[in-house]
């Protein structure tokens, strides 16, 4: 019924702009800080950049597709975040602001049910 993912971010890394396939996502910042940038899709599939939210260590946030698309990146060097999804996400849509393309991405994991994945796939 839920999925928990721990992400370790290096300086300069960032997620692509993405949705959550209709699932709810809670994110807690365990170390460092992250910048969350909202994006809104127009009728012609282009994106409008929205607000940027800074989440510092100890803070939590919530996102759902009806709120916005978003991207995450560490704000001050590296960061560690914990993500809880209301249902496991098998795929998400990745949005390119430069080309307007939308691609499907299948989730891949280092471990699943406490076991290391050999092919890093769900």
PDB file of C-alpha atoms in Angstrom:
ATOM      1  CA  UNK A   1       0.000   0.000   0.000  1.00  0.00           C
ATOM      2  CA  UNK A   2       2.984   2.325   0.290  1.00  0.00           C
ATOM      3  CA  UNK A   3       6.599   2.685  -0.741  1.00  0.00           C
ATOM      4  CA  UNK A   4       9.510   4.263   1.120  1.00  0.00           C
ATOM      5  CA  UNK A   5      12.596   5.478  -0.742  1.00  0.00           C
ATOM      6  CA  UNK A   6      15.744   7.015   0.738  1.00  0.00           C
ATOM      7  CA  UNK A   7      17.589   9.245  -1.735  1.00  0.00           C
ATOM      8  CA  UNK A   8      21.149  10.481  -1.294  1.00  0.00           C
ATOM      9  CA  UNK A   9      21.804  13.572  -3.419  1.00  0.00           C
ATOM     10  CA  UNK A  10      25.261  14.708  -4.490  1.00  0.00           C
ATOM     11  CA  UNK A  11      26.000  18.357  -5.248  1.00  0.00           C
ATOM     12  CA  UNK A  12      24.841  19.157  -8.765  1.00  0.00           C
ATOM     13  CA  UNK A  13      22.350  16.275  -9.059  1.00  0.00           C
ATOM     14  CA  UNK A  14      18.703  16.974  -9.754  1.00  0.00           C
ATOM     15  CA  UNK A  15      15.632  14.998 -10.631  1.00  0.00           C
ATOM     16  CA  UNK A  16      13.977  15.578 -13.972  1.00  0.00           C
ATOM     17  CA  UNK A  17      10.655  17.418 -13.987  1.00  0.00           C
ATOM     18  CA  UNK A  18       8.184  14.641 -13.208  1.00  0.00           C
ATOM     19  CA  UNK A  19       4.748  13.613 -12.018  1.00  0.00           C
ATOM     20  CA  UNK A  20       3.795  10.886  -9.529  1.00  0.00           C
ATOM     21  CA  UNK A  21       1.388   8.798 -11.641  1.00  0.00           C
ATOM     22  CA  UNK A  22      -1.583   9.867  -9.530  1.00  0.00           C
ATOM     23  CA  UNK A  23       0.071   8.906  -6.228  1.00  0.00           C
ATOM     24  CA  UNK A  24       0.662  11.076  -3.179  1.00  0.00           C
ATOM     25  CA  UNK A  25       4.238  11.821  -2.068  1.00  0.00           C
ATOM     26  CA  UNK A  26       5.534  12.994   1.292  1.00  0.00           C
ATOM     27  CA  UNK A  27       9.184  14.039   1.462  1.00  0.00           C
ATOM     28  CA  UNK A  28      11.251  14.634   4.588  1.00  0.00           C
ATOM     29  CA  UNK A  29      14.699  16.218   4.509  1.00  0.00           C
ATOM     30  CA  UNK A  30      16.993  14.173   6.731  1.00  0.00           C
ATOM     31  CA  UNK A  31      20.243  15.984   5.951  1.00  0.00           C
ATOM     32  CA  UNK A  32      21.108  19.223   4.170  1.00  0.00           C
ATOM     33  CA  UNK A  33      18.419  21.026   2.241  1.00  0.00           C
ATOM     34  CA  UNK A  34      16.612  20.668  -1.079  1.00  0.00           C
ATOM     35  CA  UNK A  35      15.072  23.024  -3.573  1.00  0.00           C
ATOM     36  CA  UNK A  36      11.716  21.975  -5.011  1.00  0.00           C
ATOM     37  CA  UNK A  37      10.628  23.768  -8.182  1.00  0.00           C
ATOM     38  CA  UNK A  38       6.988  23.569  -9.282  1.00  0.00           C
ATOM     39  CA  UNK A  39       5.978  23.386 -12.942  1.00  0.00           C
ATOM     40  CA  UNK A  40       2.557  23.644 -14.542  1.00  0.00           C
ATOM     41  CA  UNK A  41       1.630  22.073 -17.873  1.00  0.00           C
ATOM     42  CA  UNK A  42      -0.332  24.159 -20.366  1.00  0.00           C
ATOM     43  CA  UNK A  43      -2.819  22.800 -22.896  1.00  0.00           C
ATOM     44  CA  UNK A  44      -0.108  22.580 -25.574  1.00  0.00           C
ATOM     45  CA  UNK A  45       2.207  20.504 -23.279  1.00  0.00           C
ATOM     46  CA  UNK A  46       4.614  23.381 -22.687  1.00  0.00           C
ATOM     47  CA  UNK A  47       5.629  24.056 -19.080  1.00  0.00           C
ATOM     48  CA  UNK A  48       5.357  27.154 -16.942  1.00  0.00           C
ATOM     49  CA  UNK A  49       7.879  27.417 -14.115  1.00  0.00           C
ATOM     50  CA  UNK A  50       6.261  28.087 -10.766  1.00  0.00           C
ATOM     51  CA  UNK A  51       7.486  28.805  -7.256  1.00  0.00           C
ATOM     52  CA  UNK A  52      10.705  27.436  -5.798  1.00  0.00           C
ATOM     53  CA  UNK A  53      10.412  26.028  -2.282  1.00  0.00           C
ATOM     54  CA  UNK A  54      13.392  25.536   0.028  1.00  0.00           C
ATOM     55  CA  UNK A  55      13.078  22.594   2.419  1.00  0.00           C
ATOM     56  CA  UNK A  56      15.700  22.428   5.174  1.00  0.00           C
ATOM     57  CA  UNK A  57      16.790  19.561   7.408  1.00  0.00           C
ATOM     58  CA  UNK A  58      13.919  18.375   9.594  1.00  0.00           C
ATOM     59  CA  UNK A  59      11.209  19.762   7.311  1.00  0.00           C
ATOM     60  CA  UNK A  60       8.624  17.785   5.367  1.00  0.00           C
ATOM     61  CA  UNK A  61       6.600  18.534   2.245  1.00  0.00           C
ATOM     62  CA  UNK A  62       3.773  17.017   0.220  1.00  0.00           C
ATOM     63  CA  UNK A  63       3.163  16.834  -3.534  1.00  0.00           C
ATOM     64  CA  UNK A  64       0.435  15.341  -5.725  1.00  0.00           C
ATOM     65  CA  UNK A  65      -0.151  15.649  -9.457  1.00  0.00           C
ATOM     66  CA  UNK A  66      -3.088  18.028  -8.977  1.00  0.00           C
ATOM     67  CA  UNK A  67      -0.768  20.446  -7.129  1.00  0.00           C
ATOM     68  CA  UNK A  68       2.029  20.573  -9.713  1.00  0.00           C
ATOM     69  CA  UNK A  69       4.796  18.721 -11.487  1.00  0.00           C
ATOM     70  CA  UNK A  70       8.146  19.249  -9.798  1.00  0.00           C
ATOM     71  CA  UNK A  71      11.877  18.717  -9.746  1.00  0.00           C
ATOM     72  CA  UNK A  72      14.140  18.327  -6.712  1.00  0.00           C
ATOM     73  CA  UNK A  73      17.802  19.200  -6.223  1.00  0.00           C
ATOM     74  CA  UNK A  74      20.097  19.702  -3.247  1.00  0.00           C
ATOM     75  CA  UNK A  75      20.251  23.319  -2.151  1.00  0.00           C
ATOM     76  CA  UNK A  76      23.642  23.420  -0.389  1.00  0.00           C
ATOM     77  CA  UNK A  77      25.907  20.638  -1.601  1.00  0.00           C
ATOM     78  CA  UNK A  78      24.655  17.152  -0.745  1.00  0.00           C
ATOM     79  CA  UNK A  79      21.370  16.118   0.864  1.00  0.00           C
ATOM     80  CA  UNK A  80      19.439  13.064   2.046  1.00  0.00           C
ATOM     81  CA  UNK A  81      15.660  12.825   1.641  1.00  0.00           C
ATOM     82  CA  UNK A  82      13.080  10.227   2.619  1.00  0.00           C
ATOM     83  CA  UNK A  83      10.079   9.802   0.281  1.00  0.00           C
ATOM     84  CA  UNK A  84       6.856   8.001   1.146  1.00  0.00           C
ATOM     85  CA  UNK A  85       4.406   7.239  -1.654  1.00  0.00           C
ATOM     86  CA  UNK A  86       0.770   6.292  -1.000  1.00  0.00           C
ATOM     87  CA  UNK A  87       1.106   3.469  -3.555  1.00  0.00           C
ATOM     88  CA  UNK A  88       4.288   2.156  -5.154  1.00  0.00           C
ATOM     89  CA  UNK A  89       5.065   4.075  -8.337  1.00  0.00           C
ATOM     90  CA  UNK A  90       5.997   1.798 -11.210  1.00  0.00           C
ATOM     91  CA  UNK A  91       6.226   4.550 -13.826  1.00  0.00           C
ATOM     92  CA  UNK A  92       6.266   8.305 -13.927  1.00  0.00           C
ATOM     93  CA  UNK A  93       6.116  10.847 -16.717  1.00  0.00           C
ATOM     94  CA  UNK A  94       9.257  12.873 -17.355  1.00  0.00           C
ATOM     95  CA  UNK A  95       8.779  16.319 -18.895  1.00  0.00           C
ATOM     96  CA  UNK A  96      11.329  18.164 -21.026  1.00  0.00           C
ATOM     97  CA  UNK A  97      10.883  21.941 -20.859  1.00  0.00           C
ATOM     98  CA  UNK A  98      13.125  22.487 -23.901  1.00  0.00           C
ATOM     99  CA  UNK A  99      11.498  20.021 -26.328  1.00  0.00           C
ATOM    100  CA  UNK A 100       8.004  19.727 -24.821  1.00  0.00           C
ATOM    101  CA  UNK A 101       8.339  15.946 -24.944  1.00  0.00           C
ATOM    102  CA  UNK A 102       6.886  13.635 -22.316  1.00  0.00           C
ATOM    103  CA  UNK A 103       8.457  10.227 -21.788  1.00  0.00           C
ATOM    104  CA  UNK A 104       7.564   7.351 -19.493  1.00  0.00           C
ATOM    105  CA  UNK A 105      10.194   6.259 -16.985  1.00  0.00           C
ATOM    106  CA  UNK A 106      10.095   2.894 -15.235  1.00  0.00           C
ATOM    107  CA  UNK A 107      11.260   3.062 -11.640  1.00  0.00           C
ATOM    108  CA  UNK A 108      14.507   1.332 -10.767  1.00  0.00           C
ATOM    109  CA  UNK A 109      15.719   0.519  -7.289  1.00  0.00           C
ATOM    110  CA  UNK A 110      18.945  -0.452  -5.546  1.00  0.00           C
ATOM    111  CA  UNK A 111      16.982  -2.676  -3.184  1.00  0.00           C
ATOM    112  CA  UNK A 112      13.451  -4.008  -2.926  1.00  0.00           C
ATOM    113  CA  UNK A 113      11.962  -5.601   0.192  1.00  0.00           C
ATOM    114  CA  UNK A 114      15.394  -5.257   1.808  1.00  0.00           C
ATOM    115  CA  UNK A 115      17.181  -7.220  -0.919  1.00  0.00           C
ATOM    116  CA  UNK A 116      19.696  -5.738  -3.330  1.00  0.00           C
ATOM    117  CA  UNK A 117      18.447  -5.792  -6.913  1.00  0.00           C
ATOM    118  CA  UNK A 118      20.935  -7.289  -9.385  1.00  0.00           C
ATOM    119  CA  UNK A 119      19.629  -5.381 -12.381  1.00  0.00           C
ATOM    120  CA  UNK A 120      18.584  -2.261 -10.400  1.00  0.00           C
ATOM    121  CA  UNK A 121      14.994  -2.588 -11.581  1.00  0.00           C
ATOM    122  CA  UNK A 122      11.737  -2.871  -9.706  1.00  0.00           C
TER     123      UNK A 122
END
